[in-house]
mmCIF file of C-alpha atoms and ligand atoms in Angstrom:
data_model
loop_
_atom_site.group_PDB
_atom_site.id
_atom_site.type_symbol
_atom_site.label_atom_id
_atom_site.label_comp_id
_atom_site.label_asym_id
_atom_site.label_seq_id
_atom_site.Cartn_x
_atom_site.Cartn_y
_atom_site.Cartn_z
ATOM 1 C CA UNK O 1 76.049 112.551 99.248
ATOM 2 C CA UNK O 2 79.657 112.902 100.332
ATOM 3 C CA UNK O 3 82.234 112.255 97.679
ATOM 4 C CA UNK O 4 84.431 109.294 98.199
ATOM 5 C CA UNK O 5 87.930 110.345 99.136
ATOM 6 C CA UNK O 6 89.777 111.048 95.993
ATOM 7 C CA UNK O 7 93.321 112.187 95.597
ATOM 8 C CA UNK O 8 92.201 114.733 93.092
ATOM 9 C CA UNK O 9 91.427 118.273 94.018
ATOM 10 C CA UNK O 10 88.389 118.252 91.778
ATOM 11 C CA UNK O 11 85.936 116.887 94.243
ATOM 12 C CA UNK O 12 83.925 115.435 91.479
ATOM 13 C CA UNK O 13 85.041 112.002 90.508
ATOM 14 C CA UNK O 14 83.066 112.374 87.285
ATOM 15 C CA UNK O 15 84.999 115.477 86.225
ATOM 16 C CA UNK O 16 88.326 113.834 87.005
ATOM 17 C CA UNK O 17 87.216 110.808 85.024
ATOM 18 C CA UNK O 18 86.292 113.091 82.131
ATOM 19 C CA UNK O 19 89.812 114.560 82.053
ATOM 20 C CA UNK O 20 91.382 111.125 82.153
ATOM 21 C CA UNK O 21 89.086 109.597 79.530
ATOM 22 C CA UNK O 22 89.057 112.553 77.156
ATOM 23 C CA UNK O 23 92.602 113.804 77.128
ATOM 24 C CA UNK O 24 94.919 111.704 79.273
ATOM 25 C CA UNK O 25 94.311 108.036 78.426
ATOM 26 C CA UNK O 26 94.221 108.614 74.657
ATOM 27 C CA UNK O 27 97.689 110.212 74.938
ATOM 28 C CA UNK O 28 99.195 107.822 77.465
ATOM 29 C CA UNK O 29 102.179 105.987 76.050
ATOM 30 C CA UNK O 30 101.598 102.294 75.418
ATOM 31 C CA UNK O 31 104.554 101.349 77.637
ATOM 32 C CA UNK O 32 103.138 103.429 80.489
ATOM 33 C CA UNK O 33 99.844 101.592 80.168
ATOM 34 C CA UNK O 34 101.772 98.330 80.337
ATOM 35 C CA UNK O 35 103.697 99.454 83.390
ATOM 36 C CA UNK O 36 100.453 100.346 85.128
ATOM 37 C CA UNK O 37 99.018 96.944 84.295
ATOM 38 C CA UNK O 38 102.098 95.203 85.700
ATOM 39 C CA UNK O 39 101.738 97.304 88.867
ATOM 40 C CA UNK O 40 98.069 96.440 89.202
ATOM 41 C CA UNK O 41 98.792 92.756 88.685
ATOM 42 C CA UNK O 42 101.368 92.747 91.452
ATOM 43 C CA UNK O 43 99.787 95.091 94.003
ATOM 44 C CA UNK O 44 96.115 95.383 93.058
ATOM 45 C CA UNK O 45 94.250 98.408 94.345
ATOM 46 C CA UNK O 46 96.092 98.346 97.641
ATOM 47 C CA UNK O 47 99.000 100.479 96.563
ATOM 48 C CA UNK O 48 97.910 103.018 94.006
ATOM 49 C CA UNK O 49 101.037 105.073 94.260
ATOM 50 C CA UNK O 50 101.854 105.860 90.655
ATOM 51 C CA UNK O 51 101.079 109.368 89.495
ATOM 52 C CA UNK O 52 97.814 109.468 87.489
ATOM 53 C CA UNK O 53 98.035 109.762 83.699
ATOM 54 C CA UNK O 54 97.097 113.440 83.520
ATOM 55 C CA UNK O 55 99.929 114.271 85.915
ATOM 56 C CA UNK O 56 102.270 112.065 83.890
ATOM 57 C CA UNK O 57 101.496 114.110 80.773
ATOM 58 C CA UNK O 58 102.055 117.298 82.751
ATOM 59 C CA UNK O 59 105.490 116.104 83.927
ATOM 60 C CA UNK O 60 106.404 115.060 80.400
ATOM 61 C CA UNK O 61 105.432 118.510 79.137
ATOM 62 C CA UNK O 62 107.560 120.221 81.810
ATOM 63 C CA UNK O 63 110.568 118.050 81.014
ATOM 64 C CA UNK O 64 110.348 118.847 77.325
ATOM 65 C CA UNK O 65 109.679 122.564 77.784
ATOM 66 C CA UNK O 66 112.664 122.921 80.102
ATOM 67 C CA UNK O 67 114.866 120.733 77.919
ATOM 68 C CA UNK O 68 115.884 118.799 81.039
ATOM 69 C CA UNK O 69 118.802 116.407 80.617
ATOM 70 C CA UNK O 70 120.256 115.775 84.057
ATOM 71 C CA UNK O 71 117.427 114.619 86.278
ATOM 72 C CA UNK O 72 116.823 113.043 89.659
ATOM 73 C CA UNK O 73 113.851 111.156 91.060
ATOM 74 C CA UNK O 74 113.275 110.518 94.749
ATOM 75 C CA UNK O 75 110.602 107.857 95.226
ATOM 76 C CA UNK O 76 110.238 105.507 92.265
ATOM 77 C CA UNK O 77 107.865 102.690 93.295
ATOM 78 C CA UNK O 78 107.214 100.695 90.078
ATOM 79 C CA UNK O 79 108.444 103.519 87.878
ATOM 80 C CA UNK O 80 105.512 105.297 86.232
ATOM 81 C CA UNK O 81 106.973 108.784 86.725
ATOM 82 C CA UNK O 82 110.434 107.338 86.048
ATOM 83 C CA UNK O 83 109.444 105.851 82.694
ATOM 84 C CA UNK O 84 107.585 109.077 81.889
ATOM 85 C CA UNK O 85 110.837 110.980 82.519
ATOM 86 C CA UNK O 86 112.973 108.502 80.603
ATOM 87 C CA UNK O 87 110.681 108.801 77.576
ATOM 88 C CA UNK O 88 110.610 112.609 77.736
ATOM 89 C CA UNK O 89 114.327 113.434 78.042
ATOM 90 C CA UNK O 90 116.740 113.227 75.101
ATOM 91 C CA UNK O 91 118.698 110.040 74.232
ATOM 92 C CA UNK O 92 121.740 111.214 76.197
ATOM 93 C CA UNK O 93 119.646 112.361 79.175
ATOM 94 C CA UNK O 94 120.177 110.802 82.599
ATOM 95 C CA UNK O 95 118.076 109.985 85.626
ATOM 96 C CA UNK O 96 119.347 109.069 89.057
ATOM 97 C CA UNK O 97 116.407 107.281 90.688
ATOM 98 C CA UNK O 98 116.368 106.521 94.402
ATOM 99 C CA UNK O 99 114.091 104.202 96.349
ATOM 100 C CA UNK O 100 114.290 101.900 99.383
ATOM 101 C CA UNK O 101 112.032 99.426 97.568
ATOM 102 C CA UNK O 102 113.903 97.519 94.887
ATOM 103 C CA UNK O 103 111.217 94.891 94.499
ATOM 104 C CA UNK O 104 108.717 97.497 93.312
ATOM 105 C CA UNK O 105 111.257 98.933 90.845
ATOM 106 C CA UNK O 106 111.725 95.449 89.431
ATOM 107 C CA UNK O 107 108.006 95.170 88.713
ATOM 108 C CA UNK O 108 108.253 97.965 86.163
ATOM 109 C CA UNK O 109 111.780 97.246 84.960
ATOM 110 C CA UNK O 110 110.871 94.792 82.166
ATOM 111 C CA UNK O 111 108.653 97.469 80.599
ATOM 112 C CA UNK O 112 111.384 100.093 80.985
ATOM 113 C CA UNK O 113 113.761 97.720 79.170
ATOM 114 C CA UNK O 114 111.223 97.044 76.463
ATOM 115 C CA UNK O 115 110.805 100.788 75.967
ATOM 116 C CA UNK O 116 114.556 100.970 75.280
ATOM 117 C CA UNK O 117 115.299 103.648 77.867
ATOM 118 C CA UNK O 118 116.985 101.703 80.657
ATOM 119 C CA UNK O 119 120.386 103.118 79.706
ATOM 120 C CA UNK O 120 119.257 106.561 80.868
ATOM 121 C CA UNK O 121 118.507 105.306 84.388
ATOM 122 C CA UNK O 122 120.768 104.763 87.354
ATOM 123 C CA UNK O 123 118.688 103.169 90.105
ATOM 124 C CA UNK O 124 120.030 103.588 93.640
ATOM 125 C CA UNK O 125 118.573 101.230 96.211
ATOM 126 C CA UNK O 126 118.739 103.296 99.385
ATOM 127 C CA UNK O 127 117.171 105.733 101.745
ATOM 128 C CA UNK O 128 117.283 109.037 99.875
ATOM 129 C CA UNK O 129 119.017 111.324 102.370
ATOM 130 C CA UNK O 130 122.490 109.696 102.414
ATOM 131 C CA UNK O 131 122.464 109.483 98.609
ATOM 132 C CA UNK O 132 121.579 113.173 98.349
ATOM 133 C CA UNK O 133 124.334 114.011 100.836
ATOM 134 C CA UNK O 134 126.832 112.113 98.682
ATOM 135 C CA UNK O 135 125.643 113.942 95.595
ATOM 136 C CA UNK O 136 126.063 117.269 97.401
ATOM 137 C CA UNK O 137 129.620 116.315 98.454
ATOM 138 C CA UNK O 138 130.468 115.149 94.921
ATOM 139 C CA UNK O 139 129.133 118.338 93.428
ATOM 140 C CA UNK O 140 131.191 120.460 95.816
ATOM 141 C CA UNK O 141 134.373 118.470 95.211
ATOM 142 C CA UNK O 142 134.097 118.312 91.468
ATOM 143 C CA UNK O 143 132.154 121.515 91.011
ATOM 144 C CA UNK O 144 129.654 119.515 89.001
ATOM 145 C CA UNK O 145 126.891 121.043 87.014
ATOM 146 C CA UNK O 146 123.769 120.414 89.032
ATOM 147 C CA UNK O 147 120.419 118.976 88.066
ATOM 148 C CA UNK O 148 117.980 120.477 85.591
ATOM 149 C CA UNK O 149 114.955 118.700 87.000
ATOM 150 C CA UNK O 150 114.036 116.764 90.136
ATOM 151 C CA UNK O 151 110.817 114.921 90.953
ATOM 152 C CA UNK O 152 110.288 114.399 94.685
ATOM 153 C CA UNK O 153 107.748 111.755 95.698
ATOM 154 C CA UNK O 154 109.196 109.751 98.624
ATOM 155 C CA UNK O 155 108.861 110.169 102.402
ATOM 156 C CA UNK O 156 106.533 113.116 103.005
ATOM 157 C CA UNK O 157 107.993 113.744 106.475
ATOM 158 C CA UNK O 158 111.377 114.317 104.816
ATOM 159 C CA UNK O 159 110.307 116.859 102.162
ATOM 160 C CA UNK O 160 111.867 119.770 104.072
ATOM 161 C CA UNK O 161 115.156 117.833 104.351
ATOM 162 C CA UNK O 162 115.051 116.962 100.651
ATOM 163 C CA UNK O 163 114.422 120.616 99.866
ATOM 164 C CA UNK O 164 117.567 121.768 101.680
ATOM 165 C CA UNK O 165 119.623 119.350 99.580
ATOM 166 C CA UNK O 166 117.831 120.485 96.413
ATOM 167 C CA UNK O 167 119.052 124.026 97.034
ATOM 168 C CA UNK O 168 122.586 122.641 96.576
ATOM 169 C CA UNK O 169 121.908 120.082 93.880
ATOM 170 C CA UNK O 170 119.721 122.008 91.466
ATOM 171 C CA UNK O 171 121.202 124.354 88.906
ATOM 172 C CA UNK O 172 120.123 127.924 89.387
ATOM 173 C CA UNK O 173 117.117 128.042 87.041
ATOM 174 C CA UNK O 174 116.511 124.309 87.571
ATOM 175 C CA UNK O 175 113.140 122.929 88.588
ATOM 176 C CA UNK O 176 112.153 120.727 91.510
ATOM 177 C CA UNK O 177 108.648 119.297 91.495
ATOM 178 C CA UNK O 178 107.080 118.126 94.755
ATOM 179 C CA UNK O 179 104.226 115.654 94.559
ATOM 180 C CA UNK O 180 101.173 115.272 96.824
ATOM 181 C CA UNK O 181 101.332 118.760 98.290
ATOM 182 C CA UNK O 182 97.559 118.791 98.875
ATOM 183 C CA UNK O 183 97.566 115.407 100.613
ATOM 184 C CA UNK O 184 94.102 114.129 99.667
ATOM 185 C CA UNK O 185 92.826 117.680 100.149
ATOM 186 C CA UNK O 186 93.291 117.298 103.919
ATOM 187 C CA UNK O 187 95.832 120.131 104.168
ATOM 188 C CA UNK O 188 92.993 122.596 104.770
ATOM 189 C CA UNK O 189 91.507 120.556 107.645
ATOM 190 C CA UNK O 190 92.284 120.363 111.342
ATOM 191 C CA UNK O 191 93.951 117.112 112.318
ATOM 192 C CA UNK O 192 90.806 115.597 113.897
ATOM 193 C CA UNK O 193 88.755 116.397 110.846
ATOM 194 C CA UNK O 194 91.388 114.900 108.547
ATOM 195 C CA UNK O 195 91.496 111.752 110.631
ATOM 196 C CA UNK O 196 87.720 111.399 110.568
ATOM 197 C CA UNK O 197 87.579 112.166 106.844
ATOM 198 C CA UNK O 198 90.037 109.402 106.047
ATOM 199 C CA UNK O 199 88.526 106.963 108.507
ATOM 200 C CA UNK O 200 84.964 107.450 107.316
ATOM 201 C CA UNK O 201 86.074 106.782 103.768
ATOM 202 C CA UNK O 202 87.871 103.638 104.796
ATOM 203 C CA UNK O 203 91.100 104.897 103.322
ATOM 204 C CA UNK O 204 94.474 104.410 104.956
ATOM 205 C CA UNK O 205 92.793 102.206 107.527
ATOM 206 C CA UNK O 206 95.995 100.391 108.354
ATOM 207 C CA UNK O 207 98.220 103.437 108.544
ATOM 208 C CA UNK O 208 96.107 106.339 109.643
ATOM 209 C CA UNK O 209 98.850 107.605 111.971
ATOM 210 C CA UNK O 210 101.366 107.567 109.120
ATOM 211 C CA UNK O 211 98.893 109.449 106.992
ATOM 212 C CA UNK O 212 98.363 112.058 109.706
ATOM 213 C CA UNK O 213 102.116 112.465 110.200
ATOM 214 C CA UNK O 214 102.504 112.952 106.451
ATOM 215 C CA UNK O 215 99.742 115.523 106.515
ATOM 216 C CA UNK O 216 101.373 117.576 109.277
ATOM 217 C CA UNK O 217 104.651 117.548 107.360
ATOM 218 C CA UNK O 218 103.065 118.625 104.100
ATOM 219 C CA UNK O 219 101.174 121.455 105.841
ATOM 220 C CA UNK O 220 104.459 122.707 107.318
ATOM 221 C CA UNK O 221 106.295 122.197 104.055
ATOM 222 C CA UNK O 222 103.800 124.256 102.046
ATOM 223 C CA UNK O 223 104.305 127.164 104.460
ATOM 224 C CA UNK O 224 108.052 126.781 104.312
ATOM 225 C CA UNK O 225 108.123 126.929 100.516
ATOM 226 C CA UNK O 226 105.915 130.008 100.496
ATOM 227 C CA UNK O 227 108.503 131.897 102.529
ATOM 228 C CA UNK O 228 111.647 130.570 100.833
ATOM 229 C CA UNK O 229 113.301 133.355 98.799
ATOM 230 C CA UNK O 230 115.584 130.848 97.034
ATOM 231 C CA UNK O 231 112.714 129.575 94.895
ATOM 232 C CA UNK O 232 109.925 130.825 92.712
ATOM 233 C CA UNK O 233 106.896 128.588 93.320
ATOM 234 C CA UNK O 234 103.632 127.559 91.718
ATOM 235 C CA UNK O 235 101.304 125.119 93.428
ATOM 236 C CA UNK O 236 99.337 123.414 90.710
ATOM 237 C CA UNK O 237 95.899 121.943 91.375
ATOM 238 C CA UNK O 238 96.388 118.753 89.446
ATOM 239 C CA UNK O 239 96.100 115.243 90.821
ATOM 240 C CA UNK O 240 96.988 115.363 94.542
ATOM 241 C CA UNK O 241 98.660 118.767 94.241
ATOM 242 C CA UNK O 242 102.024 119.409 92.630
ATOM 243 C CA UNK O 243 104.299 122.269 93.633
ATOM 244 C CA UNK O 244 106.795 123.569 91.098
ATOM 245 C CA UNK O 245 109.877 125.316 92.499
ATOM 246 C CA UNK O 246 112.363 127.043 90.268
ATOM 247 C CA UNK O 247 115.647 127.765 91.977
ATOM 248 C CA UNK O 248 116.436 131.452 91.630
ATOM 249 C CA UNK O 249 119.294 131.946 94.113
HETATM 250 N N1 SAH I 1 106.952 108.416 91.824
HETATM 251 C C1 SAH I 1 106.299 107.118 91.749
HETATM 252 C C2 SAH I 1 105.580 106.724 93.031
HETATM 253 C C3 SAH I 1 106.430 106.770 94.282
HETATM 254 S S1 SAH I 1 105.567 106.148 95.682
HETATM 255 C C4 SAH I 1 105.302 107.171 90.590
HETATM 256 O O1 SAH I 1 104.578 108.133 90.488
HETATM 257 O O2 SAH I 1 105.235 106.219 89.818
HETATM 258 C C5 SAH I 1 106.668 106.565 96.967
HETATM 259 C C6 SAH I 1 107.950 105.743 96.994
HETATM 260 O O3 SAH I 1 108.838 106.381 97.914
HETATM 261 C C7 SAH I 1 107.784 104.306 97.493
HETATM 262 O O4 SAH I 1 108.186 103.400 96.480
HETATM 263 C C8 SAH I 1 108.695 104.208 98.708
HETATM 264 O O5 SAH I 1 109.430 103.000 98.786
HETATM 265 C C9 SAH I 1 109.649 105.379 98.483
HETATM 266 N N2 SAH I 1 110.239 105.886 99.713
HETATM 267 C C10 SAH I 1 109.607 106.139 100.888
HETATM 268 N N3 SAH I 1 110.478 106.601 101.799
HETATM 269 C C11 SAH I 1 111.685 106.658 101.191
HETATM 270 C C12 SAH I 1 112.982 107.063 101.599
HETATM 271 N N4 SAH I 1 113.191 107.496 102.835
HETATM 272 N N5 SAH I 1 113.999 107.002 100.713
HETATM 273 C C13 SAH I 1 113.768 106.556 99.437
HETATM 274 N N6 SAH I 1 112.573 106.161 98.999
HETATM 275 C C14 SAH I 1 111.541 106.202 99.854
HETATM 276 CA CA1 CA I 2 102.938 110.633 94.610
#
């Protein structure tokens, strides 16, 4: 029997469920559970865009291990990864969070306030590229410090453009984390196969072309990162694939 399409690389839903039930959900912060519930109430199963809990714990671990203070998030939705970041960084840590969808951000905002971490967040309601360009200009003018940590999870067709800006905005030694770099495991397939795979599983029915465009971009992006001497990389097989890039030049 074919597995249902799952965003996880482990093509066993049971094994993924084991990880979530055994080690992720018991450690998931109460406020993150609440934020997920608020998201589900508003959007139902139609827009399951938040990172899964095991990935949330992984991001939290990275933030703490690197001691990140100045952070950036591109693609917020209702704020699961954002709240994860806000809870993981120190009290004087900061997050610039960019999204074109303010309504979604407002779904999670009451929980973020309740968690007492809203003061760390500056939400920017905009397409990401112009905001990144402004940040690059500001940094050059004021010779600012650069970011310690960036989580990229917005428009997949723009990942290469985001990456160019990251090479200006990150501190040398800073970390940028790209989400969904395995794109429902379709990165290894030919386009026709990927299309059929998604169609037969009744996923992305309304935006199959968008999905396929995202896939092509991610495939190209993975190759680009592999040959970029400015970063050290590690593609991690968690969730839908997460690529860590440490700026070295
Ligand atoms: N990181 C979030 C999920 C983000 S979902 C979490 O794990 O909880 C992707 C988000 O990217 C959506 O909310 C969408 O509005 C946003 N997005 C898509 N294209 C964008 C763009 N060009 N600029 C800024 N945000 C964008
Ligand atoms: Ca994502």
